[in-house]
Each structure stands twice: as structure tokens, then as C-alpha cells.
């Protein structure tokens, strides 16, 4: 298989309100690969995810982020998203007053437009979204509710996956996609992710638990601490962490 570099992060330093959160992080992800990122609470995992997606609250003070050979460090989030970066938030936001189906259609069509493809009218979009929502075992009524409003934790996570399944992703960053999911939902979502996976895209999975990685086998597991990657192992690393805690890394 011919692997292309999808994401390269060089010596990244990130501040928020003058406080250093990411300090000297390096990461390289090739097409077809799944990388898991683990690490204690507060080690900077969600910050890393948001910085890759271009969240405006974080300032990159040093280093750069390369997507498919292009430096995207200073690009706007919508441009990064159009280029195939997808972020499923640890805490998905609620958008009162906007139905899920309108939101998804607008997002879908704005991507189609950016990529010079034809947009879908509401009826054609309805057919598409209905197929997707059935595949991830969500009730169609969720399409008519406001985005994430009153959704349970697990339903919000499924909604993130529904979004992802609509877009032509290059790099999906899933921040604790397993939290709040019961075992059936976890299996279902894992299957879905495995189906979306191909040799041209890549996944970054942020998780605390081995159980997600039983269903989606990562090529690498990185451990973050104080804003950098302090250890990189294979898919057995999660087992060791589960057994011995993060301290095994220092032994
Ligand atoms: P993780 O996802 O690994 O648990 P985070 O990336 O959420 O960690 O947070 C890393 C550190 O940055 C934590 O100490 C957190 O309190 C701090 N941090 C993150 N976002 C902000 C913010 N908006 N304001 C102040 N501190 C923040
Ligand atoms: Mg987090």
C-alpha cells in the first residue's frame, strides 16, 4: 500500500490566555492509519484536537501543522473542514433554534459548493440522511429536533458520527467518542467508523479506555503528558495502561 502523509505536526506549542498547554508536540499520521491518543486528564488531548481543527481560542506560538503537505497552521476552521478535517467534540454543542436536518444539509451543501460539486435540494438530502441515520441506528425523529438540544450523552456522540458519515473526510479526530455510549451503541459506532475507514483517510481517536480499541484497532497508541507525546506504542499499550496505569511508562 502506498502511504501518503496526511498530518504532520512539528514542534507544536500552543497557549491559551498566555498559559502554555501544548509544548513541543510532534506527530505524523499517514493515510490508512488509526492513531489513538491517551493520557491523564488535563494532559492536553482535547486542546490538541481543537488546535488541529482551528479553534480560534488557542494561539499557536511555535511549530506548524501540515495537512497533505500544506501548512494549515493559520487557516480558518471552515477551510480546514472543507479540506477534510473532521472533529467530533468531547462535549458537542447544542444549537437551539436550528434543526438537525437543516444544520446537516447546510453543512453538507457548503462542502459540496467548496469542492465544486452539486448541492442537494431538501428532498434529495432527506433520502441521503435517512440512509445514514438508519445505518447508525438513530431514530429519524432526531432529524427534526434542534441540534443536540436535550440529547443524552450517547445520542450526542451518535450525532457526531452522523455528521462525519456525510462528509468526505481525510482526517477524523474523535474526542472521547466512546464516552456515554452503552455497549451496543459502542459496537455500532465502531462498526460505522471501521466502514468509513479507507486507505485514503486517517483517524485520531482520543480515549481513556481499552474497550473502544478492542473494536477499532489502532496502529499506534500515543500517550500525552503535559502537552506533549511522551510515549508511542502499538495496540497493546492500552492493555498495559489499563493494567498498570500511566505509571508503567516511566518504569
Ligand atoms: P484533556 O483533554 O487531556 O483532558 P485539555 O486539553 O482539555 O485536556 O486541557 C489541558 C489543560 O489546558 C488543562 O489544564 C485545562 O484546564 C487547560 N485548558 C484547556 N482549555 C482551557 C481554557 N479555555 N482556559 C483555560 N485553561 C484551559
Ligand atoms: Mg479532553
Coordinates of C-alpha atoms in Angstrom, one line a residue, residues 5-237:
X5 CA 1.4 11.7 4.8
X6 CA -2.0 13.1 5.9
X7 CA -1.0 15.0 9.1
X8 CA 2.3 16.2 10.3
X9 CA 2.7 18.2 13.4
X10 CA 6.1 19.8 14.1
X11 CA 7.3 21.1 17.4
X12 CA 3.9 22.5 18.2
X13 CA 3.5 25.0 21.1
X14 CA 0.0 26.3 22.0
X15 CA -1.1 28.9 24.5
X16 CA -4.4 29.9 25.9
X17 CA -4.6 33.2 27.6
X18 CA -0.8 33.2 27.9
X19 CA -0.9 29.8 29.6
X20 CA 1.2 27.1 27.8
X21 CA -0.9 23.9 27.1
X22 CA 0.9 22.2 24.3
X23 CA 4.6 22.3 24.5
X24 CA 6.8 20.7 21.8
X25 CA 4.4 18.1 20.3
X26 CA 5.3 16.1 17.3
X27 CA 3.0 13.7 15.4
X28 CA 2.9 12.1 12.0
X29 CA -0.1 10.3 10.6
X30 CA -0.2 8.5 7.2
X31 CA -3.2 7.5 5.1
X32 CA -4.9 4.4 6.2
X33 CA -3.7 4.7 9.8
X34 CA -5.5 4.9 13.1
X35 CA -3.7 6.6 15.9
X36 CA -5.1 6.6 19.4
X37 CA -4.2 9.3 21.9
X38 CA -4.4 8.5 25.6
X39 CA -3.2 10.4 28.7
X40 CA -4.3 11.7 32.0
X41 CA -7.0 14.3 32.4
X42 CA -5.6 17.8 31.6
X43 CA -2.7 16.5 29.6
X44 CA -3.8 18.5 26.5
X45 CA -5.6 15.9 24.3
X46 CA -8.8 18.0 23.7
X47 CA -6.7 21.1 23.1
X48 CA -4.6 19.3 20.5
X49 CA -7.8 18.1 18.8
X50 CA -9.2 21.7 18.7
X51 CA -6.0 23.2 17.6
X52 CA -5.8 20.8 14.6
X53 CA -9.4 21.8 13.7
X54 CA -8.5 25.5 14.0
X55 CA -10.4 26.6 17.1
X56 CA -9.9 30.3 17.5
X57 CA -9.3 30.4 21.3
X58 CA -5.9 28.8 21.0
X59 CA -2.8 30.5 19.8
X60 CA 0.0 28.6 18.1
X61 CA 3.2 30.2 19.3
X62 CA 5.6 27.9 17.7
X63 CA 5.7 25.0 15.2
X64 CA 3.3 24.1 12.5
X65 CA 0.5 21.7 11.3
X66 CA 0.7 20.2 7.9
X67 CA -2.3 18.6 6.1
X68 CA -1.5 16.7 2.9
X69 CA 1.7 18.6 2.5
X70 CA 0.0 22.0 3.0
X71 CA 0.7 24.2 6.0
X72 CA -2.7 24.9 7.6
X73 CA -1.5 26.4 10.9
X74 CA -3.1 29.8 10.3
X75 CA -6.1 28.6 8.2
X76 CA -9.7 29.2 9.3
X77 CA -11.7 26.2 10.7
X78 CA -14.1 26.1 7.8
X79 CA -11.3 25.9 5.3
X80 CA -9.7 23.1 7.2
X81 CA -13.0 21.3 7.4
X82 CA -13.6 21.7 3.6
X83 CA -10.2 20.1 3.2
X84 CA -11.3 17.1 5.1
X85 CA -10.6 17.6 8.7
X86 CA -13.5 16.5 10.9
X87 CA -13.6 17.0 14.7
X88 CA -16.1 15.2 16.9
X89 CA -16.1 17.2 20.1
X90 CA -15.7 15.7 23.5
X91 CA -18.7 17.9 24.5
X92 CA -20.8 18.5 21.4
X93 CA -22.5 21.9 21.4
X94 CA -26.3 22.4 21.4
X95 CA -27.6 24.7 18.8
X96 CA -31.1 25.9 19.9
X97 CA -33.4 27.0 17.1
X98 CA -31.7 25.0 14.3
X99 CA -33.0 21.6 13.4
X100 CA -30.5 18.8 13.0
X101 CA -31.7 18.2 9.4
X102 CA -31.3 21.9 8.4
X103 CA -27.9 22.1 10.0
X104 CA -26.7 18.9 8.3
X105 CA -28.0 20.0 4.9
X106 CA -26.4 23.4 5.1
X107 CA -23.1 21.9 6.2
X108 CA -23.2 19.3 3.5
X109 CA -24.1 21.8 0.8
X110 CA -21.4 24.2 1.8
X111 CA -18.8 21.5 1.4
X112 CA -20.3 20.4 -2.0
X113 CA -20.0 24.1 -3.1
X114 CA -16.5 24.5 -1.9
X115 CA -15.5 21.3 -3.8
X116 CA -17.4 22.5 -6.9
X117 CA -19.9 19.7 -6.7
X118 CA -23.7 20.0 -7.0
X119 CA -25.7 20.8 -3.9
X120 CA -28.7 18.8 -2.9
X121 CA -32.3 20.1 -2.6
X122 CA -34.1 19.3 0.7
X123 CA -35.8 16.2 -0.7
X124 CA -32.7 14.5 -2.1
X125 CA -30.9 15.4 1.0
X126 CA -33.6 13.8 3.0
X127 CA -33.1 10.5 1.2
X128 CA -29.4 10.6 1.8
X129 CA -29.6 11.5 5.5
X130 CA -32.3 8.9 6.1
X131 CA -30.0 6.1 4.9
X132 CA -27.2 7.4 7.1
X133 CA -29.3 7.8 10.2
X134 CA -30.7 4.3 9.8
X135 CA -27.2 2.8 9.4
X136 CA -26.1 4.2 12.8
X137 CA -29.3 3.1 14.4
X138 CA -30.7 6.5 15.3
X139 CA -34.4 7.3 15.1
X140 CA -35.4 9.6 12.2
X141 CA -37.1 11.9 14.8
X142 CA -33.6 13.2 15.7
X143 CA -33.5 15.0 12.4
X144 CA -36.3 17.3 13.4
X145 CA -35.0 18.2 16.9
X146 CA -32.7 21.1 17.4
X147 CA -29.0 20.2 17.1
X148 CA -28.1 18.2 20.2
X149 CA -30.7 20.0 22.3
X150 CA -31.7 17.7 25.1
X151 CA -29.8 14.8 23.5
X152 CA -28.3 12.3 26.0
X153 CA -24.5 12.0 26.1
X154 CA -24.6 8.9 23.9
X155 CA -27.1 10.5 21.4
X156 CA -24.8 13.5 21.0
X157 CA -21.9 11.2 20.2
X158 CA -24.0 9.4 17.6
X159 CA -25.0 12.7 16.2
X160 CA -21.3 13.5 15.7
X161 CA -20.8 10.2 13.8
X162 CA -23.9 11.0 11.7
X163 CA -22.2 14.3 10.7
X164 CA -19.0 12.6 10.0
X165 CA -20.7 10.0 7.8
X166 CA -22.0 12.8 5.5
X167 CA -18.6 14.3 4.7
X168 CA -15.7 13.1 2.7
X169 CA -13.2 13.1 5.5
X170 CA -9.4 12.9 5.2
X171 CA -8.7 13.1 8.9
X172 CA -11.3 12.5 11.6
X173 CA -10.4 13.4 15.1
X174 CA -12.8 11.7 17.6
X175 CA -12.5 13.1 21.1
X176 CA -13.8 10.5 23.6
X177 CA -16.4 9.3 21.1
X178 CA -16.9 6.3 23.4
X179 CA -18.0 8.3 26.5
X180 CA -21.6 7.9 27.4
X181 CA -22.2 5.0 25.0
X182 CA -23.7 1.8 26.1
X183 CA -22.0 -1.4 24.7
X184 CA -24.4 -1.8 21.8
X185 CA -24.0 1.8 20.7
X186 CA -20.2 1.5 21.1
X187 CA -20.2 -1.6 18.8
X188 CA -22.5 0.1 16.3
X189 CA -20.4 3.3 16.1
X190 CA -17.2 1.3 16.0
X191 CA -18.5 -0.7 13.0
X192 CA -19.5 2.5 11.4
X193 CA -16.1 4.1 11.8
X194 CA -14.5 0.9 10.5
X195 CA -16.7 1.2 7.4
X196 CA -15.8 4.8 6.8
X197 CA -12.1 4.0 7.2
X198 CA -10.2 3.5 4.0
X199 CA -6.7 3.7 2.6
X200 CA -7.0 7.4 1.8
X201 CA -8.1 8.7 5.2
X202 CA -6.9 8.5 8.8
X203 CA -8.3 8.7 12.3
X204 CA -7.1 10.1 15.6
X205 CA -9.0 8.6 18.4
X206 CA -8.8 10.2 21.8
X207 CA -9.9 7.8 24.5
X208 CA -9.4 6.7 28.1
X209 CA -10.4 3.2 27.6
X210 CA -9.2 0.0 26.1
X211 CA -12.8 -1.1 25.1
X212 CA -13.1 1.3 22.1
X213 CA -9.7 0.0 20.9
X214 CA -11.0 -3.6 21.1
X215 CA -13.3 -2.7 18.2
X216 CA -11.2 -0.2 16.3
X217 CA -7.7 -1.5 16.3
X218 CA -5.2 1.3 16.3
X219 CA -1.8 1.2 14.5
X220 CA -0.2 3.3 17.2
X221 CA -1.1 4.5 20.7
X222 CA 0.4 7.7 21.9
X223 CA 0.4 8.8 25.5
X224 CA 0.3 12.6 26.2
X225 CA 1.5 14.2 29.3
X226 CA 1.9 18.0 30.0
X227 CA 1.2 18.9 26.4
X228 CA 3.5 16.5 24.5
X229 CA 3.6 12.9 23.4
X230 CA 5.9 11.1 25.9
X231 CA 5.4 7.5 24.6
X232 CA 4.3 5.8 21.4
X233 CA 3.4 2.1 21.4
X234 CA 1.4 -0.4 19.4
X235 CA -2.1 -1.6 20.1
X236 CA -1.0 -3.5 23.2
X237 CA -0.2 -0.2 25.0

